[in-house]
CSV table of C-alpha atoms in Angstrom, one decimal:
chain,number,residue,atom,x,y,z
V,8,MET,CA,-22.6,-4.3,29.4
V,9,PRO,CA,-21.8,-0.8,27.8
V,10,GLY,CA,-25.0,1.3,26.6
V,11,ALA,CA,-27.1,-0.1,29.1
V,12,ALA,CA,-27.0,2.5,31.8
V,13,GLY,CA,-28.9,5.8,32.1
V,14,ARG,CA,-32.2,6.8,31.0
V,15,LYS,CA,-33.8,4.9,28.4
V,16,LYS,CA,-34.9,6.6,25.4
V,17,LYS,CA,-38.5,7.1,24.6
V,18,ASP,CA,-40.0,6.6,21.4
V,19,ARG,CA,-41.2,10.0,19.9
V,20,GLN,CA,-42.9,8.8,16.8
V,21,ALA,CA,-46.4,9.1,18.1
V,22,LEU,CA,-45.5,12.7,19.4
V,23,LEU,CA,-43.9,13.7,15.8
V,24,ALA,CA,-47.2,12.0,14.2
V,25,HIS,CA,-49.4,14.4,16.3
V,26,ILE,CA,-47.6,17.5,14.7
V,27,THR,CA,-49.1,16.9,11.3
V,28,THR,CA,-52.7,17.6,12.9
V,29,ILE,CA,-51.2,21.1,14.3
V,30,PRO,CA,-52.4,23.8,12.1
V,31,PHE,CA,-49.2,25.8,10.9
V,32,ARG,CA,-50.1,28.9,12.5
V,33,ARG,CA,-49.8,27.2,15.7
V,34,ARG,CA,-46.2,26.1,15.3
V,35,MET,CA,-44.5,29.2,14.9
V,36,THR,CA,-42.5,29.2,17.8
V,37,GLN,CA,-40.9,26.3,19.8
V,38,GLN,CA,-42.9,27.3,23.0
V,39,CYS,CA,-46.4,27.0,20.8
V,40,LEU,CA,-45.4,23.9,19.6
V,41,ALA,CA,-44.6,22.4,22.9
V,42,ASP,CA,-47.8,23.6,24.2
V,43,GLU,CA,-50.0,22.1,21.5
V,44,LEU,CA,-48.1,19.1,21.9
V,45,GLY,CA,-48.5,19.1,26.1
V,46,VAL,CA,-44.6,18.8,26.2
V,47,ALA,CA,-41.9,20.7,27.7
V,48,ARG,CA,-39.9,23.0,25.2
V,49,SER,CA,-36.6,20.9,25.7
V,50,VAL,CA,-38.5,17.9,23.9
V,51,VAL,CA,-39.0,20.1,20.9
V,52,TRP,CA,-35.5,21.4,20.8
V,53,ASP,CA,-34.3,17.6,21.0
V,54,ALA,CA,-36.1,16.8,18.0
V,55,ILE,CA,-34.8,19.7,16.2
V,56,ALA,CA,-31.2,18.8,17.2
V,57,GLN,CA,-31.8,15.0,16.0
V,58,GLY,CA,-33.1,16.3,12.7
V,59,GLN,CA,-36.5,14.7,13.4
V,60,LEU,CA,-38.2,18.2,13.2
V,61,LEU,CA,-37.0,21.2,10.7
V,62,ARG,CA,-37.0,25.1,11.5
V,63,HIS,CA,-38.5,26.6,8.3
V,64,THR,CA,-38.4,30.4,7.0
V,65,ASN,CA,-41.1,31.2,5.0
V,66,THR,CA,-41.6,34.7,3.4
V,67,ILE,CA,-44.3,36.3,1.3
V,68,HIS,CA,-43.5,36.1,-2.7
V,69,PRO,CA,-44.6,38.8,-5.0
V,70,LEU,CA,-47.1,37.6,-7.2
V,71,LEU,CA,-45.8,39.0,-10.7
V,72,THR,CA,-48.2,38.9,-13.6
V,73,LYS,CA,-47.0,39.0,-17.5
V,74,GLU,CA,-48.0,42.5,-17.4
V,75,ASN,CA,-45.7,43.6,-14.6
V,76,LYS,CA,-42.8,41.3,-16.1
V,77,HIS,CA,-43.4,43.2,-19.5
V,78,ALA,CA,-43.3,46.8,-17.7
V,79,ARG,CA,-39.8,45.8,-16.2
V,80,ILE,CA,-38.4,45.0,-19.4
V,81,ARG,CA,-39.9,48.2,-21.4
V,82,HIS,CA,-39.0,50.2,-18.5
V,83,ALA,CA,-35.0,48.8,-18.9
V,84,LEU,CA,-35.1,49.3,-22.6
V,85,ARG,CA,-36.0,52.9,-22.4
V,86,HIS,CA,-32.6,53.8,-21.1
V,87,VAL,CA,-30.8,51.9,-24.0
V,88,VAL,CA,-29.1,54.4,-26.4
V,89,HIS,CA,-28.4,52.7,-29.9
V,90,GLY,CA,-25.5,54.2,-31.8
V,91,SER,CA,-23.0,53.6,-34.3
V,92,ASP,CA,-20.6,52.5,-32.0
V,93,GLY,CA,-23.3,49.9,-30.5
V,94,SER,CA,-25.6,50.0,-28.0
V,95,HIS,CA,-25.2,51.1,-24.3
V,96,PHE,CA,-27.2,52.6,-21.2
V,97,SER,CA,-27.9,56.5,-21.5
V,98,PRO,CA,-25.7,58.0,-18.7
V,99,THR,CA,-28.6,59.5,-16.7
V,100,TYR,CA,-26.8,62.8,-15.5
V,101,ASN,CA,-30.3,64.1,-15.6
V,102,VAL,CA,-32.0,61.6,-13.8
V,103,VAL,CA,-33.4,62.4,-10.2
V,104,HIS,CA,-33.7,58.9,-8.6
V,105,VAL,CA,-36.5,58.8,-6.1
V,106,ASP,CA,-36.6,55.9,-3.4
V,107,GLU,CA,-39.3,55.1,-1.0
V,108,LYS,CA,-38.8,52.5,1.6
V,109,TRP,CA,-41.7,51.0,3.1
V,110,PHE,CA,-42.0,49.4,6.7
V,111,ASN,CA,-44.6,46.8,7.1
V,112,GLU,CA,-46.0,47.0,10.7
V,113,ASP,CA,-46.7,43.6,10.5
V,114,THR,CA,-44.0,40.6,10.0
V,115,ASN,CA,-43.6,39.5,6.5
V,116,LYS,CA,-41.5,36.2,7.4
V,117,ARG,CA,-43.1,33.3,9.4
V,118,VAL,CA,-41.1,30.6,10.9
V,119,PHE,CA,-42.7,27.0,10.9
V,120,TYR,CA,-41.5,24.0,12.5
V,121,VAL,CA,-42.2,21.2,9.9
V,122,LEU,CA,-41.0,17.5,9.6
V,123,PRO,CA,-38.9,16.4,6.9
V,124,GLY,CA,-40.5,15.8,3.9
V,125,GLU,CA,-43.5,17.7,4.9
V,126,THR,CA,-45.1,20.7,2.6
V,127,VAL,CA,-44.4,24.1,3.6
V,128,PRO,CA,-47.7,26.6,2.7
V,129,HIS,CA,-46.7,28.6,-0.2
V,130,ARG,CA,-47.7,32.3,1.0
V,131,GLU,CA,-48.2,35.0,-2.0
V,132,ARG,CA,-50.3,37.8,-2.0
V,133,LYS,CA,-51.2,40.3,-5.0
V,134,SER,CA,-50.9,43.2,-2.7
V,135,LYS,CA,-49.8,43.8,0.8
V,136,ARG,CA,-51.5,47.2,1.2
V,137,PHE,CA,-53.9,45.8,3.9
V,138,ILE,CA,-51.3,45.6,6.3
V,139,GLY,CA,-50.2,49.1,8.2
V,140,LYS,CA,-47.3,50.6,6.8
V,141,THR,CA,-44.8,53.5,6.9
V,142,ILE,CA,-42.8,55.5,4.5
V,143,PHE,CA,-39.6,56.9,4.2
V,144,LEU,CA,-38.7,58.9,1.2
V,145,ALA,CA,-35.6,60.1,-0.2
V,146,ALA,CA,-34.5,61.8,-3.8
V,147,ILE,CA,-30.9,61.5,-5.2
V,148,ALA,CA,-29.6,63.7,-8.1
V,149,ARG,CA,-26.1,64.4,-9.8
V,150,PRO,CA,-24.6,67.7,-8.3
V,151,LYS,CA,-24.5,70.6,-10.5
Protein backbone atom coordinates (compact mmCIF):
# COMPACT_ATOMS: atom_id res chain seq x y z
CA MET A 1 0.00 0.00 0.00
CA PRO A 2 2.01 3.01 -1.23
CA GLY A 3 1.83 6.22 0.78
CA ALA A 4 0.95 4.52 4.06
CA ALA A 5 4.47 4.68 5.48
CA GLY A 6 6.20 7.54 7.26
CA ARG A 7 5.12 10.23 9.62
CA LYS A 8 1.49 11.23 9.32
CA LYS A 9 0.75 14.78 8.22
CA LYS A 10 -0.44 17.13 10.94
CA ASP A 11 -3.43 19.37 10.44
CA ARG A 12 -2.11 22.94 10.57
CA GLN A 13 -5.43 24.72 9.99
CA ALA A 14 -5.89 25.61 13.68
CA LEU A 15 -2.34 26.95 13.76
CA LEU A 16 -2.90 29.03 10.63
CA ALA A 17 -6.17 30.37 12.03
CA HIS A 18 -4.29 31.49 15.16
CA ILE A 19 -1.94 33.64 13.01
CA THR A 20 -4.71 36.16 12.30
CA THR A 21 -4.97 36.94 16.02
CA ILE A 22 -1.27 37.84 16.27
CA PRO A 23 -0.57 41.55 15.61
CA PHE A 24 1.56 42.39 12.56
CA ARG A 25 4.36 43.87 14.66
CA ARG A 26 4.86 40.44 16.25
CA ARG A 27 5.15 38.50 13.01
CA MET A 28 7.91 40.34 11.23
CA THR A 29 10.41 37.46 11.30
CA GLN A 30 9.94 33.72 11.09
CA GLN A 31 11.43 33.28 14.55
CA CYS A 32 9.09 35.85 16.14
CA LEU A 33 6.08 34.25 14.48
CA ALA A 34 7.17 30.78 15.62
CA ASP A 35 7.63 32.05 19.19
CA GLU A 36 4.14 33.58 19.17
CA LEU A 37 2.64 30.33 17.86
CA GLY A 38 4.65 28.20 20.28
CA VAL A 39 6.11 26.00 17.52
CA ALA A 40 9.51 25.47 15.94
CA ARG A 41 10.71 27.80 13.19
CA SER A 42 10.72 24.86 10.78
CA VAL A 43 6.92 24.66 11.08
CA VAL A 44 6.65 28.27 9.92
CA TRP A 45 9.12 27.56 7.10
CA ASP A 46 7.11 24.52 5.99
CA ALA A 47 3.95 26.65 5.86
CA ILE A 48 5.79 29.18 3.66
CA ALA A 49 7.15 26.42 1.40
CA GLN A 50 3.67 24.91 0.99
CA GLY A 51 2.16 28.29 0.12
CA GLN A 52 -0.03 28.44 3.24
CA LEU A 53 1.88 31.48 4.51
CA LEU A 54 3.26 34.35 2.45
CA ARG A 55 6.18 36.72 2.98
CA HIS A 56 5.13 40.29 2.19
CA THR A 57 7.45 43.31 2.06
CA ASN A 58 5.78 46.57 3.06
CA THR A 59 7.26 50.05 2.61
CA ILE A 60 6.07 53.45 3.74
CA HIS A 61 4.45 55.33 0.86
CA PRO A 62 4.64 59.11 0.51
CA LEU A 63 1.40 60.89 1.18
CA LEU A 64 1.26 63.39 -1.69
CA THR A 65 -1.34 66.10 -1.54
CA LYS A 66 -2.81 67.82 -4.60
CA GLU A 67 -0.59 70.83 -3.85
CA ASN A 68 2.53 68.61 -3.91
CA LYS A 69 1.52 67.21 -7.30
CA HIS A 70 0.82 70.69 -8.73
CA ALA A 71 4.19 71.95 -7.47
CA ARG A 72 5.96 69.09 -9.28
CA ILE A 73 4.20 69.94 -12.55
CA ARG A 74 4.96 73.68 -12.16
CA HIS A 75 8.65 72.88 -11.60
CA ALA A 76 8.82 70.77 -14.78
CA LEU A 77 6.98 73.40 -16.84
CA ARG A 78 9.46 76.12 -15.78
CA HIS A 79 12.16 74.30 -17.80
CA VAL A 80 10.16 74.20 -21.06
CA VAL A 81 11.22 76.72 -23.73
CA HIS A 82 8.62 77.60 -26.38
CA GLY A 83 10.04 78.65 -29.75
CA SER A 84 9.12 78.87 -33.42
CA ASP A 85 10.50 75.36 -34.00
CA GLY A 86 8.40 73.92 -31.20
CA SER A 87 8.80 73.37 -27.51
CA HIS A 88 11.83 71.79 -25.89
CA PHE A 89 13.52 71.66 -22.52
CA SER A 90 16.13 74.31 -21.74
CA PRO A 91 19.76 73.10 -22.01
CA THR A 92 20.38 73.84 -18.28
CA TYR A 93 24.02 74.88 -18.81
CA ASN A 94 23.73 77.47 -16.06
CA VAL A 95 22.11 75.15 -13.51
CA VAL A 96 23.81 73.60 -10.51
CA HIS A 97 22.22 70.36 -9.37
CA VAL A 98 22.35 69.93 -5.62
CA ASP A 99 21.73 66.39 -4.50
CA GLU A 100 21.12 65.40 -0.94
CA LYS A 101 20.79 61.86 0.27
CA TRP A 102 19.07 61.17 3.55
CA PHE A 103 19.61 57.92 5.39
CA ASN A 104 17.05 56.86 7.97
CA GLU A 105 18.48 55.37 11.12
CA ASP A 106 15.35 53.25 11.42
CA THR A 107 14.18 50.85 8.76
CA ASN A 108 11.68 52.07 6.23
CA LYS A 109 10.72 48.59 5.09
CA ARG A 110 8.86 46.00 7.14
CA VAL A 111 8.37 42.33 6.34
CA PHE A 112 5.21 40.57 7.48
CA TYR A 113 4.21 36.95 7.19
CA VAL A 114 0.56 36.79 6.18
CA LEU A 115 -1.98 34.24 5.10
CA PRO A 116 -3.12 34.23 1.46
CA GLY A 117 -5.91 36.75 1.02
CA GLU A 118 -5.18 38.52 4.31
CA THR A 119 -5.05 42.31 4.10
CA VAL A 120 -1.67 43.83 4.84
CA PRO A 121 -1.49 47.13 6.74
CA HIS A 122 -0.97 50.13 4.45
CA ARG A 123 1.77 52.25 5.99
CA GLU A 124 2.04 55.91 5.06
CA ARG A 125 3.20 59.05 6.77
CA LYS A 126 2.92 62.72 6.05
CA SER A 127 6.51 63.10 7.18
CA LYS A 128 9.33 60.86 8.29
CA ARG A 129 10.91 63.71 10.24
CA PHE A 130 10.59 61.95 13.56
CA ILE A 131 12.91 59.15 12.43
CA GLY A 132 16.57 59.94 13.10
CA LYS A 133 18.41 60.81 9.87
CA THR A 134 21.87 61.40 8.43
CA ILE A 135 22.48 63.51 5.31
CA PHE A 136 25.10 63.49 2.52
CA LEU A 137 25.16 66.55 0.25
CA ALA A 138 26.67 66.87 -3.27
CA ALA A 139 26.58 69.55 -6.00
CA ILE A 140 27.09 68.96 -9.74
CA ALA A 141 27.59 71.68 -12.36
CA ARG A 142 28.85 72.03 -15.92
CA PRO A 143 32.64 72.60 -15.98
CA LYS A 144 33.87 75.88 -17.48
